[in-house]
Amino acid sequence: MTGGRDVWGPAVALTVLTACGAGAARRLLVVTVRGTSMTPTHHHGDQLLVRRTRTVRRGQVVVLLRPRSPTIWREDRHSPLIVKRVAAVPGDPVPPGSVPPLAEGDGGHGGRVPPGRVVLLGDNAAASVDSRQLGFFPLGDVLGVVARPLRRAEGAHRR
């Protein structure tokens, strides 16, 4: 067919874009920081783009499901998610003072983080409920790694 319009090109392009968008939605998550446990890195109200994965490295900031049992949560008790920094991964030595002595000795792992567990700490120790109080966190509760901040909360200063 000569001189006709190619109507399939835009339709195929739209289908590909829709599929890519759906794939990105499954791999990415936007989370709003609640509380001050991650200051000065992230502030209350900051929005973060999170890449869904359970593969984490020491030093990364992760988003995970908040443990249900502790009654010591001071901030935003209704938020099901928390943001913390990975201090140690399975097999790493347990950083001194990062977990309660009972948790550190549990399981006979010789001062190492047990399989399927991580040590998570807030950047603001004075305002953070983390491994220092709760011990090891299940790696299965990690939803993803912070890829980058999207929007800084009003009044928060950049580092």
Tab-separated table of C-alpha atoms in Angstrom:
chain	number	residue	atom	x	y	z
A	1	MET	CA	0.000	0.000	0.000
A	2	THR	CA	1.668	3.174	-1.169
A	3	GLY	CA	1.002	6.642	0.222
A	4	GLY	CA	-1.150	5.345	3.091
A	5	ARG	CA	-0.604	6.149	6.719
A	6	ASP	CA	1.100	3.640	8.974
A	7	VAL	CA	-1.426	3.257	11.793
A	8	TRP	CA	0.369	0.277	13.346
A	9	GLY	CA	3.481	2.232	14.372
A	10	PRO	CA	1.749	4.467	16.961
A	11	ALA	CA	-0.355	1.557	18.262
A	12	VAL	CA	2.700	-0.636	18.767
A	13	ALA	CA	4.581	2.241	20.416
A	14	LEU	CA	1.663	2.874	22.791
A	15	THR	CA	1.505	-0.822	23.712
A	16	VAL	CA	5.245	-0.904	24.422
A	17	LEU	CA	5.052	2.259	26.560
A	18	THR	CA	2.099	0.866	28.513
A	19	ALA	CA	3.953	-2.401	29.156
A	20	CYS	CA	7.063	-0.513	30.286
A	21	GLY	CA	4.998	1.661	32.605
A	22	ALA	CA	3.327	-1.362	34.180
A	23	GLY	CA	6.723	-3.027	34.629
A	24	ALA	CA	8.164	0.091	36.244
A	25	ALA	CA	5.210	0.314	38.619
A	26	ARG	CA	5.983	-3.199	39.860
A	27	ARG	CA	9.673	-2.392	40.329
A	28	LEU	CA	9.377	1.120	41.788
A	29	LEU	CA	7.654	2.572	44.806
A	30	VAL	CA	7.329	6.130	46.125
A	31	VAL	CA	7.590	6.448	49.907
A	32	THR	CA	7.167	9.494	52.138
A	33	VAL	CA	9.539	9.690	55.116
A	34	ARG	CA	7.758	9.869	58.472
A	35	GLY	CA	9.692	10.960	61.541
A	36	THR	CA	13.238	12.113	62.178
A	37	SER	CA	15.170	8.849	62.488
A	38	MET	CA	16.987	9.382	59.165
A	39	THR	CA	18.006	13.035	59.560
A	40	PRO	CA	20.222	14.579	58.323
A	41	THR	CA	20.051	12.322	55.228
A	42	HIS	CA	16.255	12.298	54.833
A	43	HIS	CA	13.745	14.539	56.591
A	44	HIS	CA	10.126	14.137	57.644
A	45	GLY	CA	8.009	14.650	54.532
A	46	ASP	CA	10.733	13.832	51.973
A	47	GLN	CA	9.569	11.605	49.125
A	48	LEU	CA	11.874	8.788	48.044
A	49	LEU	CA	11.945	6.661	44.909
A	50	VAL	CA	12.460	3.044	45.975
A	51	ARG	CA	13.606	0.196	43.727
A	52	ARG	CA	11.931	-3.027	44.835
A	53	THR	CA	14.547	-5.637	45.743
A	54	ARG	CA	15.648	-7.730	48.676
A	55	THR	CA	19.279	-7.692	47.575
A	56	VAL	CA	20.915	-5.119	49.825
A	57	ARG	CA	24.441	-3.934	50.577
A	58	ARG	CA	25.973	-2.325	53.596
A	59	GLY	CA	25.432	1.445	53.570
A	60	GLN	CA	22.281	1.436	51.437
A	61	VAL	CA	19.085	3.031	52.713
A	62	VAL	CA	16.165	0.623	52.595
A	63	VAL	CA	12.407	0.671	53.089
A	64	LEU	CA	10.839	-2.196	54.969
A	65	LEU	CA	7.692	-3.276	56.711
A	66	ARG	CA	7.572	-1.987	60.276
A	67	PRO	CA	7.627	-4.776	62.862
A	68	ARG	CA	4.218	-5.140	64.505
A	69	SER	CA	5.077	-6.152	68.025
A	70	PRO	CA	7.205	-3.370	69.522
A	71	THR	CA	5.314	-0.795	71.508
A	72	ILE	CA	8.301	1.554	71.551
A	73	TRP	CA	7.568	3.334	68.258
A	74	ARG	CA	7.554	7.044	68.938
A	75	GLU	CA	6.666	8.444	65.522
A	76	ASP	CA	3.821	7.819	63.088
A	77	ARG	CA	2.584	4.575	64.603
A	78	HIS	CA	0.123	4.181	61.737
A	79	SER	CA	2.718	3.992	58.974
A	80	PRO	CA	3.366	0.396	57.917
A	81	LEU	CA	6.798	1.291	56.468
A	82	ILE	CA	10.093	2.434	57.945
A	83	VAL	CA	13.292	3.785	56.377
A	84	LYS	CA	16.690	2.688	57.755
A	85	ARG	CA	20.334	2.267	56.702
A	86	VAL	CA	21.868	-1.201	56.306
A	87	ALA	CA	24.715	-1.560	58.826
A	88	ALA	CA	25.404	-5.264	58.209
A	89	VAL	CA	24.137	-8.077	55.971
A	90	PRO	CA	24.061	-11.862	56.521
A	91	GLY	CA	27.537	-13.185	57.304
A	92	ASP	CA	28.974	-9.763	58.237
A	93	PRO	CA	30.413	-9.241	61.720
A	94	VAL	CA	27.808	-7.667	64.014
A	95	PRO	CA	28.829	-4.003	64.444
A	96	PRO	CA	29.608	-3.251	68.109
A	97	GLY	CA	26.613	-1.780	69.950
A	98	SER	CA	24.269	-2.259	66.996
A	99	VAL	CA	22.115	-5.031	68.453
A	100	PRO	CA	21.141	-5.948	72.030
A	101	PRO	CA	23.521	-8.523	73.588
A	102	LEU	CA	20.831	-11.236	73.680
A	103	ALA	CA	20.124	-10.877	69.963
A	104	GLU	CA	23.846	-10.824	69.146
A	105	GLY	CA	24.399	-14.124	70.936
A	106	ASP	CA	21.241	-15.777	69.579
A	107	GLY	CA	21.622	-18.636	67.175
A	108	GLY	CA	25.328	-19.319	67.714
A	109	HIS	CA	26.554	-17.418	64.650
A	110	GLY	CA	29.847	-16.394	66.269
A	111	GLY	CA	29.255	-12.648	66.293
A	112	ARG	CA	28.030	-12.634	62.697
A	113	VAL	CA	24.697	-11.554	61.251
A	114	PRO	CA	22.601	-14.718	60.831
A	115	PRO	CA	21.294	-15.851	57.427
A	116	GLY	CA	18.128	-14.040	56.344
A	117	ARG	CA	18.706	-11.143	58.775
A	118	VAL	CA	20.149	-7.626	58.550
A	119	VAL	CA	21.276	-4.945	60.987
A	120	LEU	CA	19.423	-1.679	60.309
A	121	LEU	CA	20.169	1.683	61.919
A	122	GLY	CA	18.674	5.141	61.645
A	123	ASP	CA	21.103	7.959	60.863
A	124	ASN	CA	19.750	9.897	63.877
A	125	ALA	CA	20.436	7.439	66.716
A	126	ALA	CA	18.660	9.576	69.323
A	127	ALA	CA	15.356	9.414	67.404
A	128	SER	CA	15.566	5.965	65.821
A	129	VAL	CA	13.959	2.676	66.782
A	130	ASP	CA	16.192	0.177	65.008
A	131	SER	CA	18.494	-2.812	65.548
A	132	ARG	CA	19.938	-1.162	68.671
A	133	GLN	CA	16.611	-1.866	70.402
A	134	LEU	CA	15.022	-4.609	68.278
A	135	GLY	CA	17.964	-6.748	67.173
A	136	PHE	CA	18.137	-8.244	63.705
A	137	PHE	CA	15.478	-7.464	61.091
A	138	PRO	CA	14.207	-10.152	58.688
A	139	LEU	CA	15.593	-9.603	55.208
A	140	GLY	CA	12.191	-10.727	53.898
A	141	ASP	CA	10.596	-7.563	55.336
A	142	VAL	CA	12.750	-5.337	53.100
A	143	LEU	CA	10.694	-3.929	50.219
A	144	GLY	CA	13.486	-2.145	48.407
A	145	VAL	CA	16.460	0.187	48.246
A	146	VAL	CA	16.175	3.968	48.023
A	147	ALA	CA	17.206	4.905	44.490
A	148	ARG	CA	17.020	8.665	45.015
A	149	PRO	CA	15.046	11.415	46.731
A	150	LEU	CA	12.165	12.758	44.631
A	151	ARG	CA	11.024	15.755	46.595
A	152	ARG	CA	12.559	17.422	49.629
A	153	ALA	CA	10.118	18.428	52.362
A	154	GLU	CA	9.550	22.174	52.680
A	155	GLY	CA	11.956	23.695	55.176
A	156	ALA	CA	14.382	20.741	55.039
A	157	HIS	CA	17.930	21.624	54.085
A	158	ARG	CA	20.020	19.626	51.651
A	159	ARG	CA	23.259	18.121	52.911
